[in-house]
Amino acid sequence: MTLFVLPLLASLGLVLGPSGAAPAQAASGCSGRLATTVKFSTGTLRVYRTRSYACAVAVAKKPGARRTMKVSLQPRGGRAVVDSGKFTQLAGPVKVHALNRCVRASGAVGGSSASTGWILC
């Protein structure tokens, strides 16, 4: 019986995946490494970077109630990509092509906001 149970438990671990907390980037929807974090009174603006893309999210400090949130990401020389609306936890992700380009990001949760200026140059 033991010979049957152990492989079965091992295969369940492979199917269900590892237990524990997921990385922050998985919760945000952005891939790449965390490049910049800007905290403000009601949340956090997070900017991630891969080799050729930048991605941003605005995360509420206290998720729960639906409130106005916004995140914007603009490559230098391009148009801003914006996600805004009433959300419970985060606005975004927004993603722009940023190979050899600076970007600027801004985020807002409720009445408070933050921005980065030109970064990732």
PDB file of C-alpha atoms in Angstrom:
ATOM      1  CA  MET A   1       0.000   0.000   0.000  1.00  0.00           C
ATOM      2  CA  THR A   2       2.835   2.421   0.849  1.00  0.00           C
ATOM      3  CA  LEU A   3       4.365   1.872  -2.591  1.00  0.00           C
ATOM      4  CA  PHE A   4       1.131   3.097  -4.166  1.00  0.00           C
ATOM      5  CA  VAL A   5       0.442   6.074  -1.849  1.00  0.00           C
ATOM      6  CA  LEU A   6       3.863   7.769  -2.089  1.00  0.00           C
ATOM      7  CA  PRO A   7       3.906   8.120  -5.897  1.00  0.00           C
ATOM      8  CA  LEU A   8       0.302   9.288  -5.789  1.00  0.00           C
ATOM      9  CA  LEU A   9       1.136  12.029  -3.262  1.00  0.00           C
ATOM     10  CA  ALA A  10       4.176  13.069  -5.303  1.00  0.00           C
ATOM     11  CA  SER A  11       2.097  13.346  -8.479  1.00  0.00           C
ATOM     12  CA  LEU A  12      -0.500  15.468  -6.668  1.00  0.00           C
ATOM     13  CA  GLY A  13       2.293  17.871  -5.688  1.00  0.00           C
ATOM     14  CA  LEU A  14       3.323  18.158  -9.332  1.00  0.00           C
ATOM     15  CA  VAL A  15      -0.232  18.813 -10.488  1.00  0.00           C
ATOM     16  CA  LEU A  16      -1.189  21.256  -7.742  1.00  0.00           C
ATOM     17  CA  GLY A  17       2.159  23.037  -7.732  1.00  0.00           C
ATOM     18  CA  PRO A  18       4.264  24.090  -4.774  1.00  0.00           C
ATOM     19  CA  SER A  19       2.539  25.374  -1.679  1.00  0.00           C
ATOM     20  CA  GLY A  20       3.281  28.732  -0.114  1.00  0.00           C
ATOM     21  CA  ALA A  21       2.879  32.354  -1.040  1.00  0.00           C
ATOM     22  CA  ALA A  22       3.042  33.382  -4.674  1.00  0.00           C
ATOM     23  CA  PRO A  23       5.657  35.965  -5.659  1.00  0.00           C
ATOM     24  CA  ALA A  24       4.554  39.602  -5.763  1.00  0.00           C
ATOM     25  CA  GLN A  25       4.882  39.797  -9.533  1.00  0.00           C
ATOM     26  CA  ALA A  26       2.377  36.940  -9.933  1.00  0.00           C
ATOM     27  CA  ALA A  27      -0.158  38.877  -7.865  1.00  0.00           C
ATOM     28  CA  SER A  28       0.454  42.006  -9.912  1.00  0.00           C
ATOM     29  CA  GLY A  29       0.171  40.451 -13.363  1.00  0.00           C
ATOM     30  CA  CYS A  30       3.502  41.916 -14.503  1.00  0.00           C
ATOM     31  CA  SER A  31       6.453  39.801 -15.503  1.00  0.00           C
ATOM     32  CA  GLY A  32      10.091  40.760 -15.118  1.00  0.00           C
ATOM     33  CA  ARG A  33      12.011  42.184 -12.207  1.00  0.00           C
ATOM     34  CA  LEU A  34      10.705  44.871  -9.891  1.00  0.00           C
ATOM     35  CA  ALA A  35      12.480  48.059 -10.995  1.00  0.00           C
ATOM     36  CA  THR A  36      10.832  50.773  -8.879  1.00  0.00           C
ATOM     37  CA  THR A  37       8.374  51.020  -6.006  1.00  0.00           C
ATOM     38  CA  VAL A  38       6.780  54.320  -4.995  1.00  0.00           C
ATOM     39  CA  LYS A  39       4.665  54.280  -1.834  1.00  0.00           C
ATOM     40  CA  PHE A  40       1.929  56.800  -1.103  1.00  0.00           C
ATOM     41  CA  SER A  41      -0.660  57.083   1.655  1.00  0.00           C
ATOM     42  CA  THR A  42      -3.321  54.805   0.118  1.00  0.00           C
ATOM     43  CA  GLY A  43      -1.196  52.420  -1.940  1.00  0.00           C
ATOM     44  CA  THR A  44       1.913  51.595  -3.928  1.00  0.00           C
ATOM     45  CA  LEU A  45       2.978  52.139  -7.534  1.00  0.00           C
ATOM     46  CA  ARG A  46       5.127  49.253  -8.817  1.00  0.00           C
ATOM     47  CA  VAL A  47       7.090  49.296 -12.072  1.00  0.00           C
ATOM     48  CA  TYR A  48       8.544  46.077 -13.498  1.00  0.00           C
ATOM     49  CA  ARG A  49      11.012  45.669 -16.340  1.00  0.00           C
ATOM     50  CA  THR A  50      11.984  42.957 -18.795  1.00  0.00           C
ATOM     51  CA  ARG A  51      14.582  43.358 -21.512  1.00  0.00           C
ATOM     52  CA  SER A  52      12.201  45.117 -23.882  1.00  0.00           C
ATOM     53  CA  TYR A  53       9.027  45.940 -21.911  1.00  0.00           C
ATOM     54  CA  ALA A  54       7.979  47.914 -18.857  1.00  0.00           C
ATOM     55  CA  CYS A  55       4.859  47.124 -16.848  1.00  0.00           C
ATOM     56  CA  ALA A  56       3.137  49.002 -14.003  1.00  0.00           C
ATOM     57  CA  VAL A  57       0.407  48.428 -11.425  1.00  0.00           C
ATOM     58  CA  ALA A  58      -1.135  50.531  -8.653  1.00  0.00           C
ATOM     59  CA  VAL A  59      -1.853  48.395  -5.578  1.00  0.00           C
ATOM     60  CA  ALA A  60      -4.205  49.443  -2.768  1.00  0.00           C
ATOM     61  CA  LYS A  61      -2.736  49.511   0.749  1.00  0.00           C
ATOM     62  CA  LYS A  62      -5.982  48.115   2.175  1.00  0.00           C
ATOM     63  CA  PRO A  63      -7.817  46.009  -0.435  1.00  0.00           C
ATOM     64  CA  GLY A  64     -11.516  45.452  -0.030  1.00  0.00           C
ATOM     65  CA  ALA A  65     -13.945  48.227  -0.829  1.00  0.00           C
ATOM     66  CA  ARG A  66     -14.336  49.216  -4.461  1.00  0.00           C
ATOM     67  CA  ARG A  67     -12.752  52.631  -5.080  1.00  0.00           C
ATOM     68  CA  THR A  68     -11.380  54.745  -7.904  1.00  0.00           C
ATOM     69  CA  MET A  69      -7.927  53.600  -8.991  1.00  0.00           C
ATOM     70  CA  LYS A  70      -5.679  54.483 -11.912  1.00  0.00           C
ATOM     71  CA  VAL A  71      -2.294  53.493 -13.321  1.00  0.00           C
ATOM     72  CA  SER A  72      -0.527  55.063 -16.291  1.00  0.00           C
ATOM     73  CA  LEU A  73       2.702  54.117 -18.085  1.00  0.00           C
ATOM     74  CA  GLN A  74       4.216  56.182 -20.892  1.00  0.00           C
ATOM     75  CA  PRO A  75       7.337  55.486 -22.976  1.00  0.00           C
ATOM     76  CA  ARG A  76       9.326  58.576 -23.996  1.00  0.00           C
ATOM     77  CA  GLY A  77       8.062  59.686 -27.402  1.00  0.00           C
ATOM     78  CA  GLY A  78       4.919  57.528 -27.146  1.00  0.00           C
ATOM     79  CA  ARG A  79       1.390  57.629 -25.820  1.00  0.00           C
ATOM     80  CA  ALA A  80       0.518  56.663 -22.275  1.00  0.00           C
ATOM     81  CA  VAL A  81      -1.296  53.396 -21.610  1.00  0.00           C
ATOM     82  CA  VAL A  82      -3.890  53.875 -18.852  1.00  0.00           C
ATOM     83  CA  ASP A  83      -6.085  51.590 -16.769  1.00  0.00           C
ATOM     84  CA  SER A  84      -8.618  53.360 -14.591  1.00  0.00           C
ATOM     85  CA  GLY A  85     -11.876  52.524 -12.915  1.00  0.00           C
ATOM     86  CA  LYS A  86     -13.316  51.288  -9.635  1.00  0.00           C
ATOM     87  CA  PHE A  87     -11.302  48.337  -8.345  1.00  0.00           C
ATOM     88  CA  THR A  88     -10.906  46.497  -5.047  1.00  0.00           C
ATOM     89  CA  GLN A  89      -7.192  45.621  -5.056  1.00  0.00           C
ATOM     90  CA  LEU A  90      -5.173  46.922  -8.026  1.00  0.00           C
ATOM     91  CA  ALA A  91      -5.305  48.899 -11.255  1.00  0.00           C
ATOM     92  CA  GLY A  92      -3.392  47.461 -14.194  1.00  0.00           C
ATOM     93  CA  PRO A  93      -1.241  45.886 -15.319  1.00  0.00           C
ATOM     94  CA  VAL A  94      -0.345  48.246 -18.163  1.00  0.00           C
ATOM     95  CA  LYS A  95       2.544  47.323 -20.443  1.00  0.00           C
ATOM     96  CA  VAL A  96       4.576  49.322 -22.996  1.00  0.00           C
ATOM     97  CA  HIS A  97       7.498  48.554 -25.271  1.00  0.00           C
ATOM     98  CA  ALA A  98      10.523  50.164 -23.614  1.00  0.00           C
ATOM     99  CA  LEU A  99      13.639  48.805 -25.338  1.00  0.00           C
ATOM    100  CA  ASN A 100      16.201  51.642 -25.067  1.00  0.00           C
ATOM    101  CA  ARG A 101      13.480  54.086 -23.935  1.00  0.00           C
ATOM    102  CA  CYS A 102      12.777  55.887 -20.702  1.00  0.00           C
ATOM    103  CA  VAL A 103       9.300  55.530 -19.187  1.00  0.00           C
ATOM    104  CA  ARG A 104       7.291  57.422 -16.613  1.00  0.00           C
ATOM    105  CA  ALA A 105       4.568  55.963 -14.467  1.00  0.00           C
ATOM    106  CA  SER A 106       1.844  57.288 -12.212  1.00  0.00           C
ATOM    107  CA  GLY A 107      -0.699  55.620  -9.971  1.00  0.00           C
ATOM    108  CA  ALA A 108      -3.629  56.654  -7.818  1.00  0.00           C
ATOM    109  CA  VAL A 109      -5.787  54.923  -5.226  1.00  0.00           C
ATOM    110  CA  GLY A 110      -8.713  56.914  -3.894  1.00  0.00           C
ATOM    111  CA  GLY A 111      -7.621  60.532  -3.489  1.00  0.00           C
ATOM    112  CA  SER A 112      -3.881  59.913  -3.185  1.00  0.00           C
ATOM    113  CA  SER A 113      -1.360  59.449  -6.008  1.00  0.00           C
ATOM    114  CA  ALA A 114       2.329  59.149  -6.898  1.00  0.00           C
ATOM    115  CA  SER A 115       4.474  59.348 -10.016  1.00  0.00           C
ATOM    116  CA  THR A 116       8.027  58.473 -10.997  1.00  0.00           C
ATOM    117  CA  GLY A 117       9.298  60.998 -13.534  1.00  0.00           C
ATOM    118  CA  TRP A 118      11.480  59.534 -16.335  1.00  0.00           C
ATOM    119  CA  ILE A 119      13.066  56.248 -15.225  1.00  0.00           C
ATOM    120  CA  LEU A 120      14.669  53.097 -16.666  1.00  0.00           C
ATOM    121  CA  CYS A 121      16.778  55.178 -19.059  1.00  0.00           C
TER     122      CYS A 121
END
